[in-house]
Tab-separated table of C-alpha atoms and ligand atoms in Angstrom:
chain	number	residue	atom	x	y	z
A	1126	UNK	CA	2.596	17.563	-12.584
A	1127	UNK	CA	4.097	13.983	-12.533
A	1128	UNK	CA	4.020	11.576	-10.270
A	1129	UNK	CA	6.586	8.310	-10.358
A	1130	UNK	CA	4.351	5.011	-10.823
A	1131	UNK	CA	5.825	1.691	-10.357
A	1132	UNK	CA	2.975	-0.606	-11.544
A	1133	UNK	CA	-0.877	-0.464	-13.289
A	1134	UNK	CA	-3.412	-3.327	-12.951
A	1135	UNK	CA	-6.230	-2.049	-14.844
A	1136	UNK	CA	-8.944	-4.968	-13.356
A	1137	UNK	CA	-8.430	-5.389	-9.563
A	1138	UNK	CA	-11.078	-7.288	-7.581
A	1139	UNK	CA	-9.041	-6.935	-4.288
A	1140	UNK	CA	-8.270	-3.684	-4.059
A	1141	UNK	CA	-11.754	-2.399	-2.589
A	1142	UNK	CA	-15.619	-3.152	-3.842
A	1143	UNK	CA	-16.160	-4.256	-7.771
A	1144	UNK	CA	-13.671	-4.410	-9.856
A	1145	UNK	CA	-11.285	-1.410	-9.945
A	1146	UNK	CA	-8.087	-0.095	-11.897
A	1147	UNK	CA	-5.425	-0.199	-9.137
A	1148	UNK	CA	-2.711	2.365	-9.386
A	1149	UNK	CA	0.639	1.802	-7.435
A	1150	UNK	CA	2.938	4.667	-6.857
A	1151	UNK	CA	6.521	4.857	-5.627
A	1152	UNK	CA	8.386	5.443	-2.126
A	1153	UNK	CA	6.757	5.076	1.235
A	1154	UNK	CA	7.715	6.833	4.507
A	1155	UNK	CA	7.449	3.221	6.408
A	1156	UNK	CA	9.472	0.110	5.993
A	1157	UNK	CA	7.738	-2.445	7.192
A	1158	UNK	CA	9.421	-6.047	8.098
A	1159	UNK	CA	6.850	-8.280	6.169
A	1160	UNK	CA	6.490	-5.590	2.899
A	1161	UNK	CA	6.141	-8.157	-0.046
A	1162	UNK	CA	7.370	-5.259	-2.949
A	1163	UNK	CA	10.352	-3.488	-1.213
A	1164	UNK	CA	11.560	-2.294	-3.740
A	1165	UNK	CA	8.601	0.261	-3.702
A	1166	UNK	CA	10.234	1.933	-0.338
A	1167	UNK	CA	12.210	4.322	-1.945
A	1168	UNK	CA	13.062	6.351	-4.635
A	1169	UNK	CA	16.133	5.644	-6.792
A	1170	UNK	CA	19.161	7.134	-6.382
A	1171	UNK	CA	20.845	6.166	-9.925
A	1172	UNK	CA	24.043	4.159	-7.927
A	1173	UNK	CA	23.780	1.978	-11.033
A	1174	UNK	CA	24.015	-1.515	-9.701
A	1175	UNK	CA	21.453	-2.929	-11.405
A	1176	UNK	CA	22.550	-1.227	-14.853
A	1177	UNK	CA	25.825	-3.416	-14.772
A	1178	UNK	CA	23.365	-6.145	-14.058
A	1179	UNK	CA	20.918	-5.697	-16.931
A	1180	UNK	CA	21.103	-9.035	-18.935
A	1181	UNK	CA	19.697	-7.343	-22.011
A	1182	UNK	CA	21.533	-3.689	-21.333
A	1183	UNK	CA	17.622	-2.245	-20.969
A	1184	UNK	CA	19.114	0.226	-18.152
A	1185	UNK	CA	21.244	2.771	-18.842
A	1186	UNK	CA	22.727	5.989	-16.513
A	1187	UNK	CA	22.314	9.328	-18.187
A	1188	UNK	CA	22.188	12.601	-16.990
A	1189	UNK	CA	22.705	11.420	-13.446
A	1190	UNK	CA	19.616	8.835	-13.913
A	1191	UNK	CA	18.673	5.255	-14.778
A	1192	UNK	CA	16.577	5.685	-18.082
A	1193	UNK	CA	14.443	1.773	-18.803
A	1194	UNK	CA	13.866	0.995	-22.265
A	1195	UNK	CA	10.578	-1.512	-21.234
A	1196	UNK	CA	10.685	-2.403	-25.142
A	1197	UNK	CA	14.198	-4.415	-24.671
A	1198	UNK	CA	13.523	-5.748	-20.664
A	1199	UNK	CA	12.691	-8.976	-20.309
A	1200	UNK	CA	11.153	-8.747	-17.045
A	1201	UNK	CA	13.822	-11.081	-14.905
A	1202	UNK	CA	13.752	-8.212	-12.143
A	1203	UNK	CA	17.273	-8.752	-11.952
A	1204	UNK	CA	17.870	-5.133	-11.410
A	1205	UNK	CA	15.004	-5.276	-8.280
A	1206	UNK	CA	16.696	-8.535	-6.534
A	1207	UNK	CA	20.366	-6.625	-6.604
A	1208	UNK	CA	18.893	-3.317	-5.664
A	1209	UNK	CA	21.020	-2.735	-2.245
A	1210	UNK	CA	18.427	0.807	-1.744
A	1211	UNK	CA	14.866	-1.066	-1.449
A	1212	UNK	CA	14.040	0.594	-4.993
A	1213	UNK	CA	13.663	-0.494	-8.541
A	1214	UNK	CA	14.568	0.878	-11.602
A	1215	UNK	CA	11.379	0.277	-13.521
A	1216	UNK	CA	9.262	3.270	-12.363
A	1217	UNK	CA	7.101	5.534	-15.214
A	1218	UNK	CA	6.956	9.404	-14.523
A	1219	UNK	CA	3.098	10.208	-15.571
A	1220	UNK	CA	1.324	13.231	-15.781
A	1221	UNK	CA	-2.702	12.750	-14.778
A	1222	UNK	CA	-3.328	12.993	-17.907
A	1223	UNK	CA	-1.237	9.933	-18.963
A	1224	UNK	CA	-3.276	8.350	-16.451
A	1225	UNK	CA	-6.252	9.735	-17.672
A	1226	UNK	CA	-5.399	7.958	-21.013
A	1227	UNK	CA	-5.411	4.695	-19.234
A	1228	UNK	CA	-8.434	4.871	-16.786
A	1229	UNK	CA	-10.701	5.953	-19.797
A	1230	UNK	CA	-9.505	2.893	-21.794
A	1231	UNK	CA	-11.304	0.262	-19.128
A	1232	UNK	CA	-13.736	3.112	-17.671
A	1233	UNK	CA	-16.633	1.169	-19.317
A	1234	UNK	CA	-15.595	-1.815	-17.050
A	1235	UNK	CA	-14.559	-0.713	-13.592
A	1236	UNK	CA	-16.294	0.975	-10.643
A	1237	UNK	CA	-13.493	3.464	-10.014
A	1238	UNK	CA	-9.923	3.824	-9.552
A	1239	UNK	CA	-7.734	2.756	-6.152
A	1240	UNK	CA	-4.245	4.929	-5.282
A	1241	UNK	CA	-1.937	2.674	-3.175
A	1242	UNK	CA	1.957	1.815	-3.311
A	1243	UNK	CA	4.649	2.360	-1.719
A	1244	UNK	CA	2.316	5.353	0.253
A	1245	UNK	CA	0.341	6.888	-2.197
A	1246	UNK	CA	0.206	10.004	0.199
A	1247	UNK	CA	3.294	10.711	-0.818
A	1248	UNK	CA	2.073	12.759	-3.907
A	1249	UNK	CA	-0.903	14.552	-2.580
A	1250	UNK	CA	-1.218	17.122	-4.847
A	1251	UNK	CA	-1.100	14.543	-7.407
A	1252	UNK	CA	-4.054	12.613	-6.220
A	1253	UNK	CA	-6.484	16.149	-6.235
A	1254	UNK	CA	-5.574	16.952	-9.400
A	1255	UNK	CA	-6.039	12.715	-10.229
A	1256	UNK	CA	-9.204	12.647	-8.371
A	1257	UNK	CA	-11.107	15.870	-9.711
A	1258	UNK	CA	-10.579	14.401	-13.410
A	1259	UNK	CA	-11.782	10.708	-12.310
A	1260	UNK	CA	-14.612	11.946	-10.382
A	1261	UNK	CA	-16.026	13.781	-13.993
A	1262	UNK	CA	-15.977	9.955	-15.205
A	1263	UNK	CA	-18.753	9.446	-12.776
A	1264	UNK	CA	-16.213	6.992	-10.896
A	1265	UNK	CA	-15.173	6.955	-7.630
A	1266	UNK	CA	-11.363	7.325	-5.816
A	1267	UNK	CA	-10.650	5.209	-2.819
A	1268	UNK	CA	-7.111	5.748	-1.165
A	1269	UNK	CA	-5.178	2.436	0.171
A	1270	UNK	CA	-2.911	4.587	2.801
A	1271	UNK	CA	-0.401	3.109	6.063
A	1272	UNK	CA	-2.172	6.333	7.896
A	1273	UNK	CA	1.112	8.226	7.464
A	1274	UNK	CA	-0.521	10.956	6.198
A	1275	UNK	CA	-2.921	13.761	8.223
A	1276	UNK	CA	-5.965	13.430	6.799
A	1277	UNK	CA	-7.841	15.245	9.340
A	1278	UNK	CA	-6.061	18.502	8.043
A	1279	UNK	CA	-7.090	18.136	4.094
A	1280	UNK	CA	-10.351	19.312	3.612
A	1281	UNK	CA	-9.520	19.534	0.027
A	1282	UNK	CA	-8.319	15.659	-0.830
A	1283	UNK	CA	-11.296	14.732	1.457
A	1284	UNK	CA	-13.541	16.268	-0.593
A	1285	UNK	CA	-12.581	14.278	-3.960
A	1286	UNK	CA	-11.515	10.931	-2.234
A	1287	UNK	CA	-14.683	8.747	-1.739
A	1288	UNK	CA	-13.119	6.300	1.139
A	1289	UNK	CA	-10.056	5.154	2.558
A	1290	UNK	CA	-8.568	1.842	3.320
A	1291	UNK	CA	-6.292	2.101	6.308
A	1292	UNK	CA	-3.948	-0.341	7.796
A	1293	UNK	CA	-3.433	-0.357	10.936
A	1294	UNK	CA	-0.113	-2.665	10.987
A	1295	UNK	CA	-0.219	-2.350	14.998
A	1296	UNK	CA	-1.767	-0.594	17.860
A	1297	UNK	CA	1.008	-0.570	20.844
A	1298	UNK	CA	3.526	2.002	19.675
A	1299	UNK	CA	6.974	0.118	20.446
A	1300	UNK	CA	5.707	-2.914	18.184
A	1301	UNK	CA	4.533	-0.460	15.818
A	1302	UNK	CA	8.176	1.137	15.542
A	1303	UNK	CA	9.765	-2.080	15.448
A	1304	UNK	CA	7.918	-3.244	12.960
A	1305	UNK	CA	7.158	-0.319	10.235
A	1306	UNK	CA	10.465	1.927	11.914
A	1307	UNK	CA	7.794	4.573	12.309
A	1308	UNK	CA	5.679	5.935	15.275
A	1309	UNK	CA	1.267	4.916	14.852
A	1310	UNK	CA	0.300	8.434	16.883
A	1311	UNK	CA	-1.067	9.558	13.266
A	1312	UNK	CA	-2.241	6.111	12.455
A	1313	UNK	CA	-4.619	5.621	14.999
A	1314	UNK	CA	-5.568	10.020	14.708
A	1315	UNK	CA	-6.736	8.600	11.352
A	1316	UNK	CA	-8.211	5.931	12.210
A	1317	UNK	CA	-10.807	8.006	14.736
A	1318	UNK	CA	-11.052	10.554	12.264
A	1319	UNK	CA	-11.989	8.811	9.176
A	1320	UNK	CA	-14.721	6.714	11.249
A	1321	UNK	CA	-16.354	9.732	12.505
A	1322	UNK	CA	-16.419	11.651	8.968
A	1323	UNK	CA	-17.921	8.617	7.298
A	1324	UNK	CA	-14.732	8.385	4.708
A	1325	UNK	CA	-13.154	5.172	6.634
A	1326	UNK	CA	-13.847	2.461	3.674
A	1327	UNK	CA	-11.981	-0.776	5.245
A	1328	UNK	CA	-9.446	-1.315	8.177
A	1329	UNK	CA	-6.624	-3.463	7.543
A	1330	UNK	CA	-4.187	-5.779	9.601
A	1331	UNK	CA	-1.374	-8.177	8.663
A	1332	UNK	CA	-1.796	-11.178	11.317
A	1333	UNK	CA	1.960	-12.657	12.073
A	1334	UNK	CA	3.086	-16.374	13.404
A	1335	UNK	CA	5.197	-15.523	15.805
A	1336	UNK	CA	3.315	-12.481	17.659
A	1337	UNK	CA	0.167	-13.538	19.044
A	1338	UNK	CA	-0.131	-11.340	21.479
A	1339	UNK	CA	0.332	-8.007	19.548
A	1340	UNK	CA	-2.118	-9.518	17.445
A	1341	UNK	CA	-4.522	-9.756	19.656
A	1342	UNK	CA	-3.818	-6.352	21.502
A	1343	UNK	CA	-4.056	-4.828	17.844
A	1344	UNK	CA	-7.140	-6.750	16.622
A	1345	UNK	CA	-8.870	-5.802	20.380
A	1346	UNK	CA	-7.909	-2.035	20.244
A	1347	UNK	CA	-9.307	-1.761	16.409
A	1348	UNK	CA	-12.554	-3.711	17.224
A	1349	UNK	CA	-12.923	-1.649	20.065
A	1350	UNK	CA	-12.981	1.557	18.051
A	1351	UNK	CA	-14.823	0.712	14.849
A	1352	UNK	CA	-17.254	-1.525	16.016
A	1353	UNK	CA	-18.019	-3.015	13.106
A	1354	UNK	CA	-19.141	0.763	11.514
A	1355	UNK	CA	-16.455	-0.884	8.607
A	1356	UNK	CA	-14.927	-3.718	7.263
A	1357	UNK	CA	-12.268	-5.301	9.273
A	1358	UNK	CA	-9.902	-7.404	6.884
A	1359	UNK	CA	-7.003	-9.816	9.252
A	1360	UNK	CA	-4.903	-10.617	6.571
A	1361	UNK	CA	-2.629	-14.183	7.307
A	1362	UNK	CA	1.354	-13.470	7.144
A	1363	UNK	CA	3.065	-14.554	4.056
A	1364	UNK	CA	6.887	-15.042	4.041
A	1365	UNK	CA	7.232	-15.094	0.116
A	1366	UNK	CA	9.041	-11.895	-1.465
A	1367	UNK	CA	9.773	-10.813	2.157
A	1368	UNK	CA	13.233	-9.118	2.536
A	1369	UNK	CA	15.877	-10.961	5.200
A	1370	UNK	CA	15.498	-9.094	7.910
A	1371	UNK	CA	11.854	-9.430	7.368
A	1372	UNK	CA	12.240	-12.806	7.996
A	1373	UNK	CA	14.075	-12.924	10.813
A	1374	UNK	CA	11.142	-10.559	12.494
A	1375	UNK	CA	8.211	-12.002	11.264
A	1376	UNK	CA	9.528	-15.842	10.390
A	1377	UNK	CA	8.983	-18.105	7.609
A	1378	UNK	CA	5.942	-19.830	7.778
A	1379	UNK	CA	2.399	-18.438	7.009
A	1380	UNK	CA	-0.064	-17.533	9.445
A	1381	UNK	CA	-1.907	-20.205	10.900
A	1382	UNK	CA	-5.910	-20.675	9.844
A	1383	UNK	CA	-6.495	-21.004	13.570
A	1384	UNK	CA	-5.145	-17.813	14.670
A	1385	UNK	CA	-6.733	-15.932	12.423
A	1386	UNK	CA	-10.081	-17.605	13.423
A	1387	UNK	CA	-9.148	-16.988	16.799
A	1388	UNK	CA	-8.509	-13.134	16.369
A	1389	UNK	CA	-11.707	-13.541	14.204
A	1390	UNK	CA	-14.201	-14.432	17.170
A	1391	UNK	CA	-12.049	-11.910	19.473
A	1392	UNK	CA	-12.777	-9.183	16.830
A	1393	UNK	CA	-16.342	-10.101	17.192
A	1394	UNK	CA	-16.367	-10.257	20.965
A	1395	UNK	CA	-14.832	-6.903	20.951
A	1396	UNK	CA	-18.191	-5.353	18.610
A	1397	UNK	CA	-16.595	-5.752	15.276
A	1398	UNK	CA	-18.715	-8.513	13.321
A	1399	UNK	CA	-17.615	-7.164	9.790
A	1400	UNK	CA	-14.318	-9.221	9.752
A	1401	UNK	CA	-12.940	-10.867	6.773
A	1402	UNK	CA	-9.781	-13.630	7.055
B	559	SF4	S1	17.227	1.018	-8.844
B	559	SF4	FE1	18.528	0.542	-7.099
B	559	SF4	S2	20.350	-0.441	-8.000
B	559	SF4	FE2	19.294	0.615	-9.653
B	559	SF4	S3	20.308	2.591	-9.728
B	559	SF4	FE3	18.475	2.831	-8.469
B	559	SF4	S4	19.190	2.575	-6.376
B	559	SF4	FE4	20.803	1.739	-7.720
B	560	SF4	S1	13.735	-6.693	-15.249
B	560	SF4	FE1	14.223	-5.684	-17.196
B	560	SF4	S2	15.458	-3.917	-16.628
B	560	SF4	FE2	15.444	-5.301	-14.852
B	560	SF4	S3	17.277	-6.570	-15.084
B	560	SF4	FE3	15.584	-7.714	-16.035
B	560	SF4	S4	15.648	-7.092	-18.198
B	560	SF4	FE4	16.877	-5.612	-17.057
């Protein structure tokens, strides 16, 4: 079984507790305005812009796909900024066991290993099969997930995943569709669900300048429900790497210190005194 990875960082200290090998796969079933790597939305489908764009001819179309040679690239990311399909060419099919290679290379260093992406959900099977191997390491398997996927009906990735990190990119459904182009019913089903079984590791929201008041009717509605059981990370808006039309939903400018210390002390108000800005 493969799985198509666009990036490793084998020492991560912000992608959950200690220091953890972060693994980021490809596609995602949301496209969110204020995504900083777009070009992890979706999967290639070998047009071959960005070969004719190569500088140092490291792409190539064969067989009806884009083949990298990372010895020649440069790493310009030419080929991501003229990608007109939110996708990049640069993506590594690995088995587990390639990945197994890796993770046992810094295993003497890390805590354990964190799936995100693009929507790491994506490859389910994948992660079980990832999981049961890492878990023999004696290190554990957190999943960084939009809540796309049903956890409440996979006993079986449940069992070999030791938390997840959810975000919750916005609580009243229209905002939630304008903003990700997807419904939150089975974001917020998640969110219940992994609070009650005990697997809900951190709660995440992107804070934006020019939306206070789904901020606060996000940050309330969250609070409400965990009440501080987890962590409860506001993270500020940042325009940088943001697509266009990105910008023109969520502005240019970064999110304000003050209203994230305001949403702060509502988040508290509301039970949740676990909040990080
Ligand atoms: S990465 Fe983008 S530009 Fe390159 S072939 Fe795939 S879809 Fe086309
Ligand atoms: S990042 Fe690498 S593959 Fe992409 S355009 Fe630059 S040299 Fe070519």
């Amino acid at each position: 079984m493969k799985a198509p990875i666009n990036r490793i960082i084998p020492f991560s200290n912000v992608d959950g507790p200690g220091n953890r090998m972060a693994i980021f796969f490809q596609s995602c079933p949301f496209e969110c305005m204020y995504c900083h790597n777009p070009e992890t939305i979706r999967m290639c489908i070998a047009c071959g812009t960005c070969v004719q764009n190569c500088p140092v001819q490291a792409l190539e179309k064969k067989d009806g796909q884009i083949v990298w040679d990372e010895k020649k690239c440069v790493q310009c990311d030419t080929c991501i900024k003229v990608c007109p399909h939110l996708s990049s060419p640069k993506i590594k099919w690995l088995s587990t066991n390639d990945l197994m290679e890796e993770i046992k290379k810094v295993r003497l260093f890390i805590r354990g290993i964190t799936v995100s992406g693009g929507e790491c959900t994506q490859h389910r099977d994948f992660l079980v099969e990832l999981f049961s191997k890492v878990k023999q390491l004696g290190l554990t398997c957190l999943i960084d997930s939009n809540g796309s996927y049903d956890f409440s009906g996979d006993s079986e990735l449940m069992e070999v995943c030791d938390g997840v990190m959810l975000d919750v990119k916005a609580t009243n459904p229209l905002f939630h569709q304008n903003l990700t182009h997807t419904d939150n019913q089975l974001v917020m089903k998640n969110l219940k669900f992994l609070l009650e079984s005990g697997k809900l590791e951190e709660v995440r929201t992107v804070i934006l300048p020019t939306y206070p008041d789904q901020n606060e009717e996000t940050v309330r509605t969250v609070s409400r429900i965990i009440q501080g059981k987890c962590r409860y990370k506001l993270l500020r808006y940042r325009p940088f790497g943001v697509r266009k039309e990105g910008l023109d939903f969520c502005g240019q400018i970064i999110t304000s210190e003050f209203e994230a210390e305001r949403l702060k002390s509502i988040a508290k108000d509301e039970g949740s005194d676990s909040v990080i800005i």
